[in-house]
Short mmCIF file of C-alpha atoms in Angstrom, two decimals:
data_model
loop_
_atom_site.label_atom_id
_atom_site.label_comp_id
_atom_site.label_asym_id
_atom_site.label_seq_id
_atom_site.Cartn_x
_atom_site.Cartn_y
_atom_site.Cartn_z
CA MET A 23 144.30 150.64 71.36
CA ALA A 24 141.99 148.72 69.04
CA ASN A 25 138.75 147.42 70.52
CA PHE A 26 137.73 143.80 70.93
CA GLN A 27 135.60 143.64 67.78
CA THR A 28 138.42 145.07 65.65
CA HIS A 29 140.87 142.51 67.03
CA LEU A 30 138.34 139.76 66.32
CA ASN A 31 137.81 140.91 62.73
CA VAL A 32 141.54 141.21 62.05
CA GLY A 33 142.14 137.84 63.71
CA ILE A 34 139.59 136.24 61.39
CA VAL A 35 141.21 137.67 58.25
CA VAL A 36 144.81 136.93 59.31
CA SER A 37 143.99 133.39 60.48
CA ALA A 38 142.06 132.65 57.30
CA ALA A 39 144.97 133.86 55.17
CA THR A 40 147.46 131.83 57.24
CA THR A 41 145.56 128.55 57.17
CA LEU A 42 144.69 128.86 53.48
CA SER A 43 148.34 129.55 52.67
CA LEU A 44 149.41 126.49 54.66
CA SER A 45 146.79 124.39 52.86
CA MET A 46 147.86 125.58 49.41
CA ALA A 47 151.50 124.87 50.30
CA GLY A 48 150.55 121.30 51.18
CA LEU A 49 151.53 121.62 54.84
CA ILE A 50 148.09 120.80 56.24
CA ALA A 51 145.12 118.72 55.13
CA SER A 52 141.77 120.32 54.34
CA THR A 53 140.25 118.60 57.38
CA GLN A 54 142.70 120.45 59.65
CA THR A 55 141.99 123.92 58.28
CA MET A 56 139.04 124.82 60.50
CA SER A 57 140.74 123.68 63.70
CA LEU A 58 143.89 125.65 62.93
CA PHE A 59 141.83 128.65 61.85
CA THR A 60 140.05 128.61 65.22
CA LEU A 61 143.39 128.40 67.03
CA GLY A 62 144.62 131.41 65.07
CA VAL A 63 141.59 133.48 66.03
CA ILE A 64 142.05 132.53 69.68
CA GLY A 65 145.72 133.52 69.39
CA SER A 66 144.70 136.93 68.05
CA LEU A 67 142.69 137.54 71.22
CA LEU A 68 145.14 136.08 73.75
CA PRO A 69 147.19 139.25 74.43
CA ASP A 70 144.13 140.84 76.05
CA ILE A 71 144.01 138.03 78.58
CA ASP A 72 145.49 140.53 81.05
CA ALA A 73 142.84 143.20 80.41
CA ASP A 74 140.59 144.52 83.14
CA ALA A 75 137.41 142.56 83.80
CA SER A 76 134.95 143.12 80.96
CA LYS A 77 132.38 141.14 79.04
CA PRO A 78 134.70 140.43 76.07
CA VAL A 79 137.44 139.20 78.41
CA ASN A 80 134.89 137.10 80.31
CA ALA A 81 133.83 135.63 76.98
CA LEU A 82 137.46 134.92 76.09
CA PHE A 83 138.02 133.03 79.34
CA SER A 84 134.77 131.14 78.80
CA VAL A 85 135.95 130.03 75.36
CA LEU A 86 139.41 129.15 76.68
CA GLY A 87 137.87 127.21 79.56
CA ALA A 88 135.60 125.22 77.27
CA GLY A 89 138.41 124.58 74.78
CA LEU A 90 140.85 123.35 77.42
CA ALA A 91 138.12 121.26 79.02
CA PHE A 92 137.52 119.44 75.75
CA ALA A 93 141.27 119.12 75.17
CA MET A 94 141.67 117.49 78.59
CA THR A 95 138.69 115.15 78.41
CA LEU A 96 138.70 113.91 74.79
CA PRO A 97 141.94 111.88 75.20
CA LEU A 98 140.40 110.23 78.29
CA THR A 99 137.18 108.93 76.68
CA GLU A 100 138.36 105.30 76.77
CA ARG A 101 139.59 105.44 80.37
CA PHE A 102 136.67 106.99 82.26
CA LEU A 103 132.90 106.64 82.46
CA PRO A 104 130.67 109.38 80.95
CA MET A 105 129.79 110.86 84.35
CA GLU A 106 133.46 110.94 85.34
CA LEU A 107 134.35 112.67 82.07
CA ALA A 108 131.59 115.20 82.66
CA ALA A 109 132.96 115.92 86.14
CA ILE A 110 136.49 116.40 84.73
CA TRP A 111 135.15 118.72 82.02
CA VAL A 112 133.26 120.87 84.50
CA GLY A 113 136.23 120.97 86.86
CA VAL A 114 138.66 122.11 84.16
CA TYR A 115 136.20 124.70 82.86
CA LEU A 116 135.53 126.19 86.29
CA CYS A 117 139.24 126.23 87.10
CA VAL A 118 140.08 128.18 83.95
CA ARG A 119 136.97 130.38 83.83
CA TYR A 120 137.06 131.51 87.46
CA GLY A 121 140.36 130.38 88.98
CA PHE A 122 142.75 131.50 86.23
CA PHE A 123 140.64 134.57 85.52
CA GLU A 124 140.90 135.69 89.14
CA ILE A 125 144.67 135.15 89.16
CA PHE A 126 145.17 137.12 85.95
CA SER A 127 142.91 139.98 87.01
CA ARG A 128 144.81 140.37 90.30
CA PHE A 129 148.40 139.88 89.28
CA THR A 130 148.60 141.20 85.72
CA VAL A 131 148.61 144.70 84.26
CA HIS A 132 147.16 145.35 80.83
CA ARG A 133 149.81 145.91 78.16
CA GLY A 134 152.33 144.33 80.48
CA VAL A 135 154.40 141.25 79.80
CA TRP A 136 151.68 139.59 77.68
CA HIS A 137 152.06 142.43 75.18
CA SER A 138 155.66 141.50 74.36
CA TRP A 139 157.86 139.13 72.39
CA LEU A 140 157.94 136.89 75.45
CA GLY A 141 154.16 136.58 75.23
CA ILE A 142 154.42 135.50 71.59
CA ALA A 143 157.05 132.88 72.52
CA VAL A 144 154.84 131.49 75.31
CA ALA A 145 151.87 131.29 72.94
CA VAL A 146 153.85 129.47 70.23
CA LEU A 147 155.70 127.07 72.52
CA GLY A 148 152.69 126.46 74.76
CA THR A 149 150.51 125.55 71.78
CA ALA A 150 153.19 123.28 70.30
CA ASN A 151 153.54 121.45 73.62
CA LEU A 152 149.79 121.09 74.09
CA ALA A 153 149.34 119.81 70.55
CA ARG A 154 152.19 117.31 70.88
CA TRP A 155 151.89 115.95 74.40
CA LEU A 156 148.21 116.45 75.27
CA TRP A 157 146.46 116.20 71.91
CA ARG A 158 148.94 113.57 70.63
CA GLN A 159 149.57 115.32 67.31
CA PRO A 160 152.72 114.64 65.25
CA PRO A 161 155.57 117.13 65.81
CA GLU A 162 155.12 118.78 62.41
CA LEU A 163 151.44 119.56 63.03
CA ALA A 164 152.20 120.63 66.60
CA TRP A 165 154.66 123.26 65.39
CA ILE A 166 152.27 124.40 62.67
CA ALA A 167 149.59 124.91 65.33
CA GLY A 168 152.05 126.95 67.38
CA LEU A 169 152.97 129.00 64.31
CA VAL A 170 149.32 129.77 63.54
CA VAL A 171 148.66 130.91 67.12
CA GLY A 172 151.85 132.98 67.08
CA ILE A 173 150.86 134.76 63.85
CA GLY A 174 147.45 135.61 65.31
CA TYR A 175 149.11 136.83 68.52
CA LEU A 176 151.57 138.99 66.56
CA ALA A 177 148.73 140.48 64.50
CA HIS A 178 147.07 141.65 67.74
CA LEU A 179 150.23 143.38 68.96
CA VAL A 180 150.91 145.03 65.60
CA LEU A 181 147.33 146.31 65.46
CA ASP A 182 147.67 147.80 68.94
CA GLU A 183 150.87 149.56 67.88
CA ILE A 184 149.25 150.90 64.70
CA SER A 185 146.31 152.15 66.78
CA SER A 186 148.70 154.12 68.99
CA VAL A 187 149.71 156.35 66.05
CA ASP A 188 147.36 159.01 64.68
CA LEU A 189 148.44 159.04 61.03
CA PHE A 190 146.25 162.01 60.08
CA ASN A 191 147.50 164.35 62.80
CA VAL A 192 150.97 162.73 62.78
CA THR A 193 150.92 162.31 66.55
CA VAL A 194 151.97 159.42 68.75
CA LYS A 195 149.88 158.41 71.74
CA ARG A 196 151.35 157.61 75.13
CA SER A 197 150.54 153.94 74.54
CA SER A 198 153.01 153.77 71.64
CA GLY A 199 155.68 151.13 72.22
CA THR A 200 153.75 149.33 74.97
CA ALA A 201 152.26 146.60 72.78
CA LEU A 202 155.18 145.28 70.73
CA LYS A 203 158.22 145.18 73.01
CA PRO A 204 160.78 142.48 73.90
CA PHE A 205 159.74 142.42 77.57
CA SER A 206 158.10 144.64 80.19
CA LEU A 207 160.52 147.04 81.89
CA GLY A 208 157.75 148.11 84.25
CA ALA A 209 157.35 144.57 85.57
CA PRO A 210 160.84 143.00 85.79
CA ARG A 211 159.70 140.12 88.01
CA SER A 212 156.93 139.19 85.59
CA SER A 213 159.37 139.41 82.69
CA LEU A 214 161.84 137.10 84.46
CA ALA A 215 159.06 134.66 85.28
CA MET A 216 157.87 134.74 81.67
CA ALA A 217 161.44 134.20 80.41
CA ALA A 218 161.76 131.18 82.72
CA LEU A 219 158.46 129.85 81.38
CA VAL A 220 159.72 130.28 77.80
CA ALA A 221 162.89 128.33 78.66
CA ALA A 222 160.88 125.53 80.28
CA LEU A 223 158.47 125.29 77.34
CA ALA A 224 161.37 125.29 74.87
CA TRP A 225 163.01 122.42 76.78
CA LEU A 226 159.75 120.41 76.73
CA ALA A 227 158.88 121.23 73.12
CA PRO A 228 159.15 118.54 70.45
CA PRO A 229 162.04 118.80 67.97
CA VAL A 230 161.30 120.73 64.80
CA PRO A 231 160.89 118.07 62.07
CA HIS A 232 163.29 118.25 59.14
CA ALA A 233 160.32 117.72 56.82
CA LEU A 234 158.76 120.97 58.00
CA LEU A 235 161.99 122.87 57.47
CA ALA A 236 162.25 121.37 54.00
CA HIS A 237 158.72 122.50 53.17
CA LEU A 238 159.61 126.02 54.25
CA ASP A 239 162.63 126.07 51.94
CA GLN A 240 161.83 128.64 49.26
CA ASP A 241 163.50 126.57 46.58
CA ARG A 242 160.94 123.83 47.13
CA LEU A 243 157.83 126.00 47.08
CA PRO A 244 155.82 125.53 43.87
CA ASP A 245 155.12 128.38 41.47
CA LEU A 246 151.77 129.91 42.38
CA ASP A 247 149.15 131.47 40.14
CA LEU A 248 148.59 134.76 41.95
CA ASP A 249 145.13 135.28 40.43
CA ARG A 250 144.04 131.81 41.55
CA VAL A 251 145.56 132.31 45.00
CA GLY A 252 143.86 135.70 45.33
CA GLY A 253 140.48 134.25 44.39
CA GLN A 254 140.84 131.36 46.84
CA LEU A 255 141.99 133.68 49.58
CA GLN A 256 139.07 136.06 49.05
CA SER A 257 136.49 133.27 49.06
CA GLY A 258 138.15 131.70 52.07
CA VAL A 259 138.10 134.94 54.03
CA HIS A 260 134.41 135.45 53.26
CA TRP A 261 133.63 131.90 54.35
CA ALA A 262 135.67 132.23 57.55
CA ALA A 263 134.11 135.59 58.40
CA ALA A 264 130.62 134.13 57.96
CA GLN A 265 131.48 131.12 60.14
CA MET A 266 133.04 133.18 62.91
CA GLY A 267 130.33 135.85 62.70
CA ASP A 268 127.66 133.22 63.29
CA TRP A 269 129.71 131.69 66.09
CA TRP A 270 130.25 135.06 67.80
CA GLN A 271 126.55 135.97 67.56
CA ARG A 272 125.69 132.76 69.39
CA ILE A 273 128.25 133.46 72.09
CA ALA A 274 127.07 137.07 72.36
CA ARG A 275 123.45 136.02 72.82
CA LEU A 276 124.47 133.43 75.37
CA LEU A 277 126.47 135.97 77.39
CA ASP A 278 124.06 138.84 76.73
CA LEU A 279 126.69 140.79 74.80
CA GLY A 280 124.53 141.72 71.86
#
């Protein structure tokens, strides 16, 4: 299994490539790139939400708690006083950071149902619903946000599967097949609950806009200069890595991880 830093590095590269590709295809505005890039990196770390208690997982829940707290309070700025908003922010953060963390640490098993196709579906649909109904984004952008998170999530699972194979000695570790699976046979109740959650999120999800499907039609994609695309992608990855590296160093110092 790849370690936390490796997943973070791969998440940065994959998310940078995804958001830059979406920008060059004209699907997102330049002002939306950083937000979607951040969502992609978070998605690349989400599968380890069921890991045993550790400093990286604590950091992940801290980031998730702060992100959800802002997502909950920002739409309410015109309805509540500053002190009330602060109380809501703190309440949401504490609920996610300590309440959800305790639930996950007690009732989940690492490489269980969150390391499966069902986990990817929950991540994509959950993000699309949050973006549409909580953050009030248009359906097209909501689905793009879900797609970015899903790609980051999938990159994590693929990396775990690759790490379970020793290519030099041509051996397969016991963990092979536990990261990228349709559902968890070892936890049928959790798999059924996750499947029910997927169905509920799919029912609540906004309709996929025809404009987005049209953009994804290969016949409508413009011809791309591969040299230009490669140069933009390389510079974008370097910029994203520098931004996220600085961000992670700040978080590490704050949590005494460095």
